[in-house]
PDB file of C-alpha atoms in Angstrom:
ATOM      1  CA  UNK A   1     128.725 117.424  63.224  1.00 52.00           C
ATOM      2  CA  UNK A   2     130.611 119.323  65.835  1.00 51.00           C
ATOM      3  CA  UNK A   3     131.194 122.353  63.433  1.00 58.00           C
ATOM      4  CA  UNK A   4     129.939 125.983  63.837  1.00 59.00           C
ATOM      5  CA  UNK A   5     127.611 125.700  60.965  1.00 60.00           C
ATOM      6  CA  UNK A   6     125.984 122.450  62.544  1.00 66.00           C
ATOM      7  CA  UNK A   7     125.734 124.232  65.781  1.00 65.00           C
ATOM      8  CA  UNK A   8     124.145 127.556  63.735  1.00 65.00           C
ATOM      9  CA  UNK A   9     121.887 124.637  62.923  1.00 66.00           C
ATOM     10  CA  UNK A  10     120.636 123.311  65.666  1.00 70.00           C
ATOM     11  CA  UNK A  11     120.932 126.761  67.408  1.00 73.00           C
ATOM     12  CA  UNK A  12     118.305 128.113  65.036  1.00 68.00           C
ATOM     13  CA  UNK A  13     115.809 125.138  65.143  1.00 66.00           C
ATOM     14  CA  UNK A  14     115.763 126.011  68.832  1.00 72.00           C
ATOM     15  CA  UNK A  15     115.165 129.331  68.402  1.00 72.00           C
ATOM     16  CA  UNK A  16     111.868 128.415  65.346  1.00 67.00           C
ATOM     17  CA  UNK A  17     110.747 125.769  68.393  1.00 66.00           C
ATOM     18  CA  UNK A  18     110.906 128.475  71.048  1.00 74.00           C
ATOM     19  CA  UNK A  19     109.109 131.781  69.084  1.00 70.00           C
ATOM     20  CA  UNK A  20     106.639 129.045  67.400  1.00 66.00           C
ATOM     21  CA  UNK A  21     105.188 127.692  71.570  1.00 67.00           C
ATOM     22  CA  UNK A  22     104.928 131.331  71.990  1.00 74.00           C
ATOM     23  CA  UNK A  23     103.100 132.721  69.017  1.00 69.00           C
ATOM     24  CA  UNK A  24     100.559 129.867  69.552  1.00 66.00           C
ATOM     25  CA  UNK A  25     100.537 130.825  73.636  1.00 74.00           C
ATOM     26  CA  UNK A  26      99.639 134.030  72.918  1.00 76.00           C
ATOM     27  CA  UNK A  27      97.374 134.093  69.893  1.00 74.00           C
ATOM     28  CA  UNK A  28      95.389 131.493  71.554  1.00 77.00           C
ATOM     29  CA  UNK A  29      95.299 133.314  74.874  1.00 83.00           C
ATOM     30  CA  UNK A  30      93.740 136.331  73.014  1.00 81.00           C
ATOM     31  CA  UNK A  31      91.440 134.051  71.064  1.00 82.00           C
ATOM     32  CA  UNK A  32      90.342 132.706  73.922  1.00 88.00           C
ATOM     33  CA  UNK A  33      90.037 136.306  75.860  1.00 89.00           C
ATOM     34  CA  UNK A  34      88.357 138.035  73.119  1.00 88.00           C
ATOM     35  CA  UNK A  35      85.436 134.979  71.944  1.00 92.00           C
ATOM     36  CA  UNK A  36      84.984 133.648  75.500  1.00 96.00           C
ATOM     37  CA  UNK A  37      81.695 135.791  75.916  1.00 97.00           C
ATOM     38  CA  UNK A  38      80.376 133.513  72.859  1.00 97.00           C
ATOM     39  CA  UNK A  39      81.079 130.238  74.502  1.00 98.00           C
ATOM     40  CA  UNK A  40      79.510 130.963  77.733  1.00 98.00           C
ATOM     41  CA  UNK A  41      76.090 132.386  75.710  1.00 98.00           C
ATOM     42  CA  UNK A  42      76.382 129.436  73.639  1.00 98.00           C
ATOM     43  CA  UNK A  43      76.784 126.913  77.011  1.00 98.00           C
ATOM     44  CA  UNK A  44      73.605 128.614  78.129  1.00 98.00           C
ATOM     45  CA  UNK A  45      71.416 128.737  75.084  1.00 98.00           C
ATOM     46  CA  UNK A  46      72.495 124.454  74.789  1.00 98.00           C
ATOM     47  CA  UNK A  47      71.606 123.748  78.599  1.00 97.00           C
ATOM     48  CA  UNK A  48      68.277 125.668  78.092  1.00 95.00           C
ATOM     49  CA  UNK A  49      65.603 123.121  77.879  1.00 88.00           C
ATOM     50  CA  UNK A  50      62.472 124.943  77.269  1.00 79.00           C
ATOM     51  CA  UNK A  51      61.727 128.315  75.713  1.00 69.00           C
ATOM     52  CA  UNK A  52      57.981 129.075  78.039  1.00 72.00           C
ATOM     53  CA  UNK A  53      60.938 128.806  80.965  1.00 76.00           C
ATOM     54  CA  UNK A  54      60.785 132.164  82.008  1.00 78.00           C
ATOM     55  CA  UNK A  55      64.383 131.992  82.527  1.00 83.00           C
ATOM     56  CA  UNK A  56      65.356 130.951  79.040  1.00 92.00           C
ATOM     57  CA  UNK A  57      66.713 133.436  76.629  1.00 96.00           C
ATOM     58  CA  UNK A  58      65.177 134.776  74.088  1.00 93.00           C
ATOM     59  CA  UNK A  59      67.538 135.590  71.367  1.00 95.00           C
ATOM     60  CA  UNK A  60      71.378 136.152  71.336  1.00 97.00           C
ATOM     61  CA  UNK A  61      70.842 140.117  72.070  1.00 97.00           C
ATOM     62  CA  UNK A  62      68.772 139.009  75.082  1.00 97.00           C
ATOM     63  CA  UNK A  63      71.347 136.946  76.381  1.00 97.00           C
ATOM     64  CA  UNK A  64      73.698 139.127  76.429  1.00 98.00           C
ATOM     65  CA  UNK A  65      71.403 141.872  78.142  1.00 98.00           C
ATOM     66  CA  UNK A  66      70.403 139.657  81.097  1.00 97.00           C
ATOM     67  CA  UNK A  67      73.686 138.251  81.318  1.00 98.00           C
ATOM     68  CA  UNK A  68      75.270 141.667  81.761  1.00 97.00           C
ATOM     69  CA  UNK A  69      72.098 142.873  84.051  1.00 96.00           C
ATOM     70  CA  UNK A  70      72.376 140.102  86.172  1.00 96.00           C
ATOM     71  CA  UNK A  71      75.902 138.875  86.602  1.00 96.00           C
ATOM     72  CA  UNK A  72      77.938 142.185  85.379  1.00 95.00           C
ATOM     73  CA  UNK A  73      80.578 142.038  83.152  1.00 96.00           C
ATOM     74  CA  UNK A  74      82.895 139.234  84.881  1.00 96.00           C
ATOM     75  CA  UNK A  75      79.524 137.346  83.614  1.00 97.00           C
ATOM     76  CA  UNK A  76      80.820 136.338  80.246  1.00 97.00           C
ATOM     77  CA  UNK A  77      84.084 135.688  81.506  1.00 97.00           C
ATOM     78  CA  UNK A  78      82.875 132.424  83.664  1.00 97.00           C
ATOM     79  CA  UNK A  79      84.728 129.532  83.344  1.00 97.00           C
ATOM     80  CA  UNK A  80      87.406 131.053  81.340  1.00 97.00           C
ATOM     81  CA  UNK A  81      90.316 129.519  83.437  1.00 96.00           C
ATOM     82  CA  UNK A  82      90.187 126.001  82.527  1.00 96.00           C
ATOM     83  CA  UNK A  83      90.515 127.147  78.465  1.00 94.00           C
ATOM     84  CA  UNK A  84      93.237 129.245  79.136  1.00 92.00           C
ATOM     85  CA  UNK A  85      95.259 125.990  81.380  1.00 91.00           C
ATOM     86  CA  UNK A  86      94.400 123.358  78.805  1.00 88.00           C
ATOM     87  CA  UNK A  87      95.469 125.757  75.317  1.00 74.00           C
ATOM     88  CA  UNK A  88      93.839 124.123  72.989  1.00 65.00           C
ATOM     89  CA  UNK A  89      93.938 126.072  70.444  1.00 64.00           C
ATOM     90  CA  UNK A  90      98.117 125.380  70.580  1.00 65.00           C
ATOM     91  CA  UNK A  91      97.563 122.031  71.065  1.00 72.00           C
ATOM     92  CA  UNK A  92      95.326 120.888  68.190  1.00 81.00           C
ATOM     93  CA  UNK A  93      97.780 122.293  65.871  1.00 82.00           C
ATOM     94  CA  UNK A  94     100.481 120.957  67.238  1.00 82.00           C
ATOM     95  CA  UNK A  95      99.156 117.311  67.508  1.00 90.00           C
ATOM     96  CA  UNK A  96      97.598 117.611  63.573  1.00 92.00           C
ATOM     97  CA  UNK A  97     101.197 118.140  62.472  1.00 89.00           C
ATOM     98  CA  UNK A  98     102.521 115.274  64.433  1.00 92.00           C
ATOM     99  CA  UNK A  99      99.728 113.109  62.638  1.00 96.00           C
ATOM    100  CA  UNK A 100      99.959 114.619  59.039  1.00 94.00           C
ATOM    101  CA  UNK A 101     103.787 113.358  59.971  1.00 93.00           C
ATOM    102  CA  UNK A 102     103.061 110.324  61.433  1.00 95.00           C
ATOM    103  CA  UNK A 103     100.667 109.358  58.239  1.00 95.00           C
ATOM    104  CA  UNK A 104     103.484 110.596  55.450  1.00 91.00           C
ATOM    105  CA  UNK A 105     104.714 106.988  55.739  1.00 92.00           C
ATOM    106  CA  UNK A 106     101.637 105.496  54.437  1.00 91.00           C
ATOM    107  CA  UNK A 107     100.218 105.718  50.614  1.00 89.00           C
ATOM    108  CA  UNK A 108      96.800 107.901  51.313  1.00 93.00           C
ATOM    109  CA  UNK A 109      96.076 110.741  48.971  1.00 93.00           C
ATOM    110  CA  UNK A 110      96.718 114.640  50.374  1.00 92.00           C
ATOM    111  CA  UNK A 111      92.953 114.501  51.115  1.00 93.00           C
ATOM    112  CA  UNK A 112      92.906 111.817  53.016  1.00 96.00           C
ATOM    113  CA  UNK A 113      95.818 112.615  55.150  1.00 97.00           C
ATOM    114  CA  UNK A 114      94.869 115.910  55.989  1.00 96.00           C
ATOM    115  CA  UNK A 115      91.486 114.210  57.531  1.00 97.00           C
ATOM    116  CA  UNK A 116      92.497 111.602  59.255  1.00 98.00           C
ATOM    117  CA  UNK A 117      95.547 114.230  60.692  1.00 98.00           C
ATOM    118  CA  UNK A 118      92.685 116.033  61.724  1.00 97.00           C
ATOM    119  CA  UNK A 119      90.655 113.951  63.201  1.00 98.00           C
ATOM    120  CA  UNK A 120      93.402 111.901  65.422  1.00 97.00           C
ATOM    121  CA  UNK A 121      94.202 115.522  66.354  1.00 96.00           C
ATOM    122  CA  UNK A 122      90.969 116.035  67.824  1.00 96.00           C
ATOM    123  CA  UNK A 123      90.500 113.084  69.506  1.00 97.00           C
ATOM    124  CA  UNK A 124      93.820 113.380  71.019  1.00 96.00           C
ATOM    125  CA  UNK A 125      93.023 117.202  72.069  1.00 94.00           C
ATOM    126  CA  UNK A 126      89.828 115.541  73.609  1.00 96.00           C
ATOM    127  CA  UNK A 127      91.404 113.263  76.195  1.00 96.00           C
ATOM    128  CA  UNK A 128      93.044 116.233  77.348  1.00 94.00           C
ATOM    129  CA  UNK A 129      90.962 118.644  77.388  1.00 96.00           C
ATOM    130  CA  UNK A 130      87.295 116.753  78.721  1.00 98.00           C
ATOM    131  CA  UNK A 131      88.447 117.666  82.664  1.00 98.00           C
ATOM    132  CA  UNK A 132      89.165 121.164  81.891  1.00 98.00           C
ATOM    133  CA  UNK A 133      85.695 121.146  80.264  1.00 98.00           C
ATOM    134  CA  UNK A 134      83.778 119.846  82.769  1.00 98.00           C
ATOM    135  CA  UNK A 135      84.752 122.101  85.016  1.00 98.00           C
ATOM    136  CA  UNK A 136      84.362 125.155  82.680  1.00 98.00           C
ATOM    137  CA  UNK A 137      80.752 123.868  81.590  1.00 98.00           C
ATOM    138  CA  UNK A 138      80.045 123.700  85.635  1.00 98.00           C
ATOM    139  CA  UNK A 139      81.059 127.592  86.220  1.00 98.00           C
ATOM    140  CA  UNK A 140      79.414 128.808  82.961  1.00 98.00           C
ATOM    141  CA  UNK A 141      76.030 127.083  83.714  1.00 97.00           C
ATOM    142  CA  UNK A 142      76.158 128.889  87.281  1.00 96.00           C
ATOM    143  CA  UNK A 143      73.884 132.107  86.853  1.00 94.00           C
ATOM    144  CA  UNK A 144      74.786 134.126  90.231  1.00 93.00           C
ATOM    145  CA  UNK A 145      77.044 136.745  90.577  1.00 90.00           C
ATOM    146  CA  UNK A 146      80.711 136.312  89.266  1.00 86.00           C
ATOM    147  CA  UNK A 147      81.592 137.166  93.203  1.00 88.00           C
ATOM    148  CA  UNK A 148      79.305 134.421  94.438  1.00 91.00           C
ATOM    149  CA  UNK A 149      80.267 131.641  92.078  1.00 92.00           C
ATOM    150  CA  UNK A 150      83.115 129.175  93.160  1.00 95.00           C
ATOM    151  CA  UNK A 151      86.644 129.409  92.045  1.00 95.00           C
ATOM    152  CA  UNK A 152      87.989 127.215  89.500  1.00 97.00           C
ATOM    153  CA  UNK A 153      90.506 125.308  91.819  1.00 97.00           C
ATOM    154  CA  UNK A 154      87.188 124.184  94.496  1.00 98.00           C
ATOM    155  CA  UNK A 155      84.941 123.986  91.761  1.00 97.00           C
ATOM    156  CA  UNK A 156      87.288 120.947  90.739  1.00 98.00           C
ATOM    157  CA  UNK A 157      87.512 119.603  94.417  1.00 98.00           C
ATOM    158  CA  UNK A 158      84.013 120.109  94.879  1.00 97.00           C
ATOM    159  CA  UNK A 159      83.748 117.905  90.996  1.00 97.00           C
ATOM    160  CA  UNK A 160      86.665 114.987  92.356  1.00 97.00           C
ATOM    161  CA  UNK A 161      84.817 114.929  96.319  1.00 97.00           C
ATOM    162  CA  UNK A 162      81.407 114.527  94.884  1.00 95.00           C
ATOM    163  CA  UNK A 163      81.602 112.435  91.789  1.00 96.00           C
ATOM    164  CA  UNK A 164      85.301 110.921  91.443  1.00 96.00           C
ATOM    165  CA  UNK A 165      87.446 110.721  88.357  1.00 96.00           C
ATOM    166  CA  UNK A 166      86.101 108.726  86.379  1.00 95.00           C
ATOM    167  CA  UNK A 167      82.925 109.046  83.661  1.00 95.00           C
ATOM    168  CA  UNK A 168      80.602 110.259  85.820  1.00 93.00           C
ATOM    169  CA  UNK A 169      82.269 113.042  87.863  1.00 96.00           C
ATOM    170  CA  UNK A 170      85.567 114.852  86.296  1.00 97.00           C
ATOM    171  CA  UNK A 171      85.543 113.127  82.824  1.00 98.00           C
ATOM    172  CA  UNK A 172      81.724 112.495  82.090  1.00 98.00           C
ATOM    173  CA  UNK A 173      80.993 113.521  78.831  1.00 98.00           C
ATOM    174  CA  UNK A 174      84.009 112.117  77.545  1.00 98.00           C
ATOM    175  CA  UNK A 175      82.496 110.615  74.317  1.00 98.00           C
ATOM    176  CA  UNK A 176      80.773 113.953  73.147  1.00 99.00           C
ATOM    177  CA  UNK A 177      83.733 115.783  73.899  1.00 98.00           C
ATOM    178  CA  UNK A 178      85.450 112.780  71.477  1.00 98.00           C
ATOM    179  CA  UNK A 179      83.081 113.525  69.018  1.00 98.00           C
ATOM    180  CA  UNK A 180      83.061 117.397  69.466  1.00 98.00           C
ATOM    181  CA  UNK A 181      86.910 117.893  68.845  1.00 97.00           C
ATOM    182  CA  UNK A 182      87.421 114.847  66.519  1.00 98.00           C
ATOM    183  CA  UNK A 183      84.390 115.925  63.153  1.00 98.00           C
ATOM    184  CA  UNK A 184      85.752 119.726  64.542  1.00 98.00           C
ATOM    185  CA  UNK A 185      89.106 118.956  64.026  1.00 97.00           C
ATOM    186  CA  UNK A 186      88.346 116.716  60.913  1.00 98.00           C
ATOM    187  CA  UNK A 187      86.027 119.182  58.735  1.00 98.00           C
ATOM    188  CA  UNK A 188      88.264 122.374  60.079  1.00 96.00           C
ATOM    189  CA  UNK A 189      91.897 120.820  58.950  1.00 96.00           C
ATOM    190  CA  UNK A 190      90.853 118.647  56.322  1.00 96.00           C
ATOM    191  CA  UNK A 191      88.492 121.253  53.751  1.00 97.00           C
ATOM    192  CA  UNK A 192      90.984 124.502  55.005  1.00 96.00           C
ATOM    193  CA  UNK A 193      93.792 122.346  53.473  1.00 94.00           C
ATOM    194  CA  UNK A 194      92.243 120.406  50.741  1.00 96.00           C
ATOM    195  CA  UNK A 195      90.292 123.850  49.604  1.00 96.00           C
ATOM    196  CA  UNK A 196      93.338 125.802  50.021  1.00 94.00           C
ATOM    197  CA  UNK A 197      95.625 123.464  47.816  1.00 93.00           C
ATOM    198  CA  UNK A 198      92.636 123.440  45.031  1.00 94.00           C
ATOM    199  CA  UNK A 199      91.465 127.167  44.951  1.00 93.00           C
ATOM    200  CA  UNK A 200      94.727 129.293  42.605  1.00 93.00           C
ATOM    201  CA  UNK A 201      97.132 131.360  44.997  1.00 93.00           C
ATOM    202  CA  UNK A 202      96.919 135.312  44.476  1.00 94.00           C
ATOM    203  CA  UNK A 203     100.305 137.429  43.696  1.00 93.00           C
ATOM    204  CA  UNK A 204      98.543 140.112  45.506  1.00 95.00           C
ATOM    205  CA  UNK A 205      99.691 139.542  49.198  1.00 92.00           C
ATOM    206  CA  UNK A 206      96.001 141.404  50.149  1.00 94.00           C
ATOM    207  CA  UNK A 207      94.008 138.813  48.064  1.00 96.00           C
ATOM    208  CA  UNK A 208      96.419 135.870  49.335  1.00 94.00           C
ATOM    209  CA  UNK A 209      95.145 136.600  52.629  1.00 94.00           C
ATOM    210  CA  UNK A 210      91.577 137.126  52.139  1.00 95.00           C
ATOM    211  CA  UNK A 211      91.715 133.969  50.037  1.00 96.00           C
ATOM    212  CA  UNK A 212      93.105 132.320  53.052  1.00 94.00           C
ATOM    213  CA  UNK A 213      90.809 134.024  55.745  1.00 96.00           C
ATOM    214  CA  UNK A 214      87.734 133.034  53.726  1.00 96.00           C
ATOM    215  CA  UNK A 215      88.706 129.827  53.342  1.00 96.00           C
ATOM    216  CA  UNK A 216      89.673 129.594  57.372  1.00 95.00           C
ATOM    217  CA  UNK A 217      86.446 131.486  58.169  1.00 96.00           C
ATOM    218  CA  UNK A 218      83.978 128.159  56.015  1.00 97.00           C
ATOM    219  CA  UNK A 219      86.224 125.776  57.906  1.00 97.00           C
ATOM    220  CA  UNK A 220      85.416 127.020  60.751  1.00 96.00           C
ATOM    221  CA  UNK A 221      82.042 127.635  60.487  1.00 97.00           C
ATOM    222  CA  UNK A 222      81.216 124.017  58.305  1.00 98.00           C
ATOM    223  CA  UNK A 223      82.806 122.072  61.210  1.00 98.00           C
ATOM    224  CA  UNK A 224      80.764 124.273  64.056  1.00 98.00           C
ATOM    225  CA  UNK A 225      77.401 123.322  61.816  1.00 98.00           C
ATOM    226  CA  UNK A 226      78.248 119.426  61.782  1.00 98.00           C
ATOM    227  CA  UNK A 227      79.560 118.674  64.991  1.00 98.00           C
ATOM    228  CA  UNK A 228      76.930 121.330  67.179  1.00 98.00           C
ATOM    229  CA  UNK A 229      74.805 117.941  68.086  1.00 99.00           C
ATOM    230  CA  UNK A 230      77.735 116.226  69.837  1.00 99.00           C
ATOM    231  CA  UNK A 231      78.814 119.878  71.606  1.00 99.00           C
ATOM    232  CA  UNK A 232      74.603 120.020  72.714  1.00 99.00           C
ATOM    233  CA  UNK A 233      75.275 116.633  73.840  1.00 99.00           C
ATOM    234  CA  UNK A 234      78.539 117.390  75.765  1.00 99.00           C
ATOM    235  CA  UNK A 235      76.707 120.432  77.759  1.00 98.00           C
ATOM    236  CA  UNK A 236      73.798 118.495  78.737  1.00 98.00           C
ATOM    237  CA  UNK A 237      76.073 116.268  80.120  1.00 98.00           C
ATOM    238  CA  UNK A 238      78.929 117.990  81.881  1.00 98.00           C
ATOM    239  CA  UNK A 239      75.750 120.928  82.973  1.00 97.00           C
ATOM    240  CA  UNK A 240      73.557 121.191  85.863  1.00 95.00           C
ATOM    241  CA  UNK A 241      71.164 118.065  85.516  1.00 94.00           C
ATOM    242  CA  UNK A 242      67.093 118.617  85.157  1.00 91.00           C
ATOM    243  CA  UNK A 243      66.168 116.887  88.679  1.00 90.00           C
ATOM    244  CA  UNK A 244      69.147 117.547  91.101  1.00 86.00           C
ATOM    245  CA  UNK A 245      70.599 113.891  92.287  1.00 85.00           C
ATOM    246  CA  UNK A 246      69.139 112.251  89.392  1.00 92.00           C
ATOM    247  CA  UNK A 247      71.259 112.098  86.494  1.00 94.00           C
ATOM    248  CA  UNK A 248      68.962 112.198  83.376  1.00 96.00           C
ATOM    249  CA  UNK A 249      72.161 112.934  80.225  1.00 97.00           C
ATOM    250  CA  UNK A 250      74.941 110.559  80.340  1.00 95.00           C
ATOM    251  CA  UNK A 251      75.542 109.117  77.279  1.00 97.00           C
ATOM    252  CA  UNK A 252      76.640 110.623  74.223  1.00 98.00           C
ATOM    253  CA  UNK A 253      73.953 109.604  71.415  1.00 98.00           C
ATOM    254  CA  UNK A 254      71.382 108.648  74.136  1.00 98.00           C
ATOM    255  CA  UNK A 255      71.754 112.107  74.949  1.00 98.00           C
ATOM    256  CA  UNK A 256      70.798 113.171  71.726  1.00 99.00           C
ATOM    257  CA  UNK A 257      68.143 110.630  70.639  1.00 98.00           C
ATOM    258  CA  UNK A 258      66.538 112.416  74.013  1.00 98.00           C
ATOM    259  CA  UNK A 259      66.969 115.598  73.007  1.00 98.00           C
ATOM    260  CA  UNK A 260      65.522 114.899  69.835  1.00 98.00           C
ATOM    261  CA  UNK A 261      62.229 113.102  70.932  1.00 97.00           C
ATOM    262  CA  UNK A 262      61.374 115.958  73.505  1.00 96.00           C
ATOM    263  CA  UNK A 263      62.617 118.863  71.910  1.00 96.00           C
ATOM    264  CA  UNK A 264      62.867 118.465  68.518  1.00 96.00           C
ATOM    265  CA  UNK A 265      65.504 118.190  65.580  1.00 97.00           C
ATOM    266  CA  UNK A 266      66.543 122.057  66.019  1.00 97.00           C
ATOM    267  CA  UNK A 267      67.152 121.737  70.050  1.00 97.00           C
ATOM    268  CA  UNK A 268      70.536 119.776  68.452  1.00 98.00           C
ATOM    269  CA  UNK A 269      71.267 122.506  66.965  1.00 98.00           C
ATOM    270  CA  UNK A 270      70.883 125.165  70.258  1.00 98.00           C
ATOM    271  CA  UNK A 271      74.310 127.784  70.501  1.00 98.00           C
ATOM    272  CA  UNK A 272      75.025 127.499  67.164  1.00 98.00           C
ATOM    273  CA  UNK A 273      74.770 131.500  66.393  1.00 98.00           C
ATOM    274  CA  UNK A 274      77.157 132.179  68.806  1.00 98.00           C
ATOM    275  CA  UNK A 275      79.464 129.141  68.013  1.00 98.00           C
ATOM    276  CA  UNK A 276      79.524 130.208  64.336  1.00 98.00           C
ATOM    277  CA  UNK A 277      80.224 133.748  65.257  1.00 97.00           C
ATOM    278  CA  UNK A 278      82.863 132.085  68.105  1.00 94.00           C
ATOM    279  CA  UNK A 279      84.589 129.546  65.818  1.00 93.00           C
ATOM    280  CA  UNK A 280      84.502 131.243  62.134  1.00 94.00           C
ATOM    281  CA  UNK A 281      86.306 134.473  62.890  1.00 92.00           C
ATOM    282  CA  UNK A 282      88.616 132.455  65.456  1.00 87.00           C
ATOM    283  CA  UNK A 283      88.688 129.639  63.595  1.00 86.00           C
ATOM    284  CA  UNK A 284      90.425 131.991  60.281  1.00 90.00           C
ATOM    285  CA  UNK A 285      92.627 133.712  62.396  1.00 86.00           C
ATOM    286  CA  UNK A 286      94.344 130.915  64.275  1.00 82.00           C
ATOM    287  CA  UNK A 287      95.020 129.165  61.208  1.00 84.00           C
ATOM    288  CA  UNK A 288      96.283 132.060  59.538  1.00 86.00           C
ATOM    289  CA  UNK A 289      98.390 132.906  62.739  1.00 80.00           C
ATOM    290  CA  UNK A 290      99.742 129.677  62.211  1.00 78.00           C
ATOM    291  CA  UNK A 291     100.359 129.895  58.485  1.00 80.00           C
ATOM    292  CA  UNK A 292     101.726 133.281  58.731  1.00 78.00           C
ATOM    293  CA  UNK A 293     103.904 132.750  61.967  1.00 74.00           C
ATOM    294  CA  UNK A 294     105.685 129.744  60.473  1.00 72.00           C
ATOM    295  CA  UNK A 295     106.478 131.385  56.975  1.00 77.00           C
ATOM    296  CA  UNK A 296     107.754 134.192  58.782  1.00 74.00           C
ATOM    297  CA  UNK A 297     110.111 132.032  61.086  1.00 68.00           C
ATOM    298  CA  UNK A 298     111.072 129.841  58.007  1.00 70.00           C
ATOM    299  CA  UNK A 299     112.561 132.786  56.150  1.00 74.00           C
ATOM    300  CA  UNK A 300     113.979 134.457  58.935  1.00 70.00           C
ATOM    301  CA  UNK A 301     115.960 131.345  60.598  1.00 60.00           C
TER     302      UNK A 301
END
C-alpha cells in the first residue's frame, strides 16, 4: 500500500476532492450573485400583505422599478451576505450524495433512494442554513437606502441581543425553513434523477445537454411550485411582523392556515414568478455544473 501507484492513488483523489469544493464554491457564488435580485423581489412580494397598501407592488416590473428608484442598485443586493457564508447551493449536493450513500445499504428502489437522499439533504441543509436566513430575510425586508440599512454582522447582534437563539429570535422559522429545503430538495433531486434515468440519452453532446438542462430547469421549477407555501410561511415569519412587539406568524402551518383565511389560497402562492425564474434557470445549471464538473474530473484523474 506504500507503493508509487497507491500513492498516485490517493494523490489524485485529493486532487478530484480539492477542484470538486471549488467548482461548487464558485458556481454557487455566481448563482447566488447573478439570481440574488430575484430572491429579494420574491422576499418582498411574500411579506406584502395587502395589494390597496399603497406600498405594495404591483407586478414584478414594478418591483423592480421602485426598488431601483428608491434604494439604487445595492437594492437587490440586500441580504446577500448570509447566502454567500452558508453555500448552500455546495452543501445540498454534497449532503444528497452522502445520503444516496448512506441509503445504498438498504433494499429501496432507485426512485425511492433518490427521494429520500433528497429530502434528508434538505432537511440537513435546513438546520444550517435557518440563522443565515433569518438574518438575510431581516435585511431584505428593510426598504431604506442600502447606505442606511445595518450591516450583516449587527444585524445578527441586534437579532441574538433582542430575541436570543433560540425559536423565536435567530432560528424562528425553523420548521418552514424544514419544510422549504426538505419537498425542495425532495422534488428537485428525486424527478431530475428518476426523469433523467427514464428519458433515452442523446449521442449528440448538444441534445445531451439540453436534455439535461430541460430536465434540471422542471426540477427546479416543480419543486419551487410545491414547496412556495412553506417559503411564504418562512418570510412571514423570519420578516418584519404586522404590529411591531406583537408577534402575529410563528408557527409554520398556523402561519399558513392564517394566511389562507385572510388572504386567500393564492397569497400562499406570493414570489413565485420570481422564484420560478430564480430557481429553474439556477436550479439546471447547478445540477449540470455538478454533472459536468464530476465527469470531467473522473476522466481526467
Amino acid at each position: 500500500c506504500y507503493s508509487h501507484h497507491c500513492v498516485g492513488e490517493i494523490r489524485a483523489s485529493v486532487y478530484i476532492s480539492v477542484y470538486w469544493t471549488f467548482l461548487y464554491h464558485l458556481s454557487g457564488l455566481v448563482e447566488i450573485c447573478l439570481m440574488h435580485p430575484l430572491d429579494v423581489v420574491k422576499t418582498r412580494f411574500q411579506i406584502q400583505r395587502c395589494a390597496t397598501d399603497p406600498n405594495s407592488y404591483k407586478s414584478l416590473g414594478d418591483s423592480f422599478r421602485v426598488i431601483f428608484r428608491t434604494e439604487g442598485l445595492f437594492g437587490f443586493y440586500k441580504g446577500i451576505l448570509p447566502p454567500i457564508l452558508a453555500e448552500t447551493p455546495k452543501r445540498a449536493f454534497f449532503t444528497f450524495e452522502q445520503y444516496k450513500k448512506l441509503l445504498g445499504y438498504v433494499s429501496l428502489s432507485p426512485a425511492l433512494t433518490f427521494a429520500i437522499a433528497g429530502l434528508g439533504s434538505g432537511l440537513t441543509e435546513a438546520i444550517v442554513v435557518n440563522p443565515f436566513e433569518v438574518v438575510k430575510v431581516g435585511l431584505q425586508a428593510n426598504r431604506n437606502k442600502f447606505t442606511e440599512q445595518p450591516s450583516t454582522m449587527s444585524y445578527a447582534r441586534h437579532i441574538i441581543k433582542k430575541e436570543g437563539l433560540g425559536l423565536q429570535g435567530l432560528n424562528k422559522g425553523f420548521t418552514a425553513t424544514l419544510g422549504r429545503h426538505g419537498v425542495f430538495n425532495m422534488v428537485y433531486f428525486g424527478f431530475y434523477h428518476n426523469v433523467k434515468n427514464i428519458l433515452p440519452v442523446n449521442k449528440d453532446p448538444t441534445l445531451e445537454f439540453l436534455r439535461k438542462f430541460g430536465i434540471g430547469l422542471l426540477s427546479g421549477t416543480i419543486a419551487s411550485v410545491i414547496n412556495i407555501p412553506f417559503d411564504v410561511a418562512k418570510s412571514r415569519i423570519q420578516g418584519p411582523q404586522p404590529v411591531p412587539g406583537e408577534i402575529k406568524y410563528r408557527t409554520c402551518f398556523k402561519t399558513m392556515a392564517t394566511v389562507y383565511q385572510e388572504e386567500g389560497i393564492l397569497a400562499l402562492y406570493k414570489g413565485l414568478l420570481p422564484k420560478i425564474m430564480r430557481l429553474g434557470p439556477g436550479g439546471a445549471v447547478m445540477l449540470l455544473v455538478y454533472e459536468y464538473s464530476y465527469s470531467w474530473l473522473q476522466e481526467n484523474w
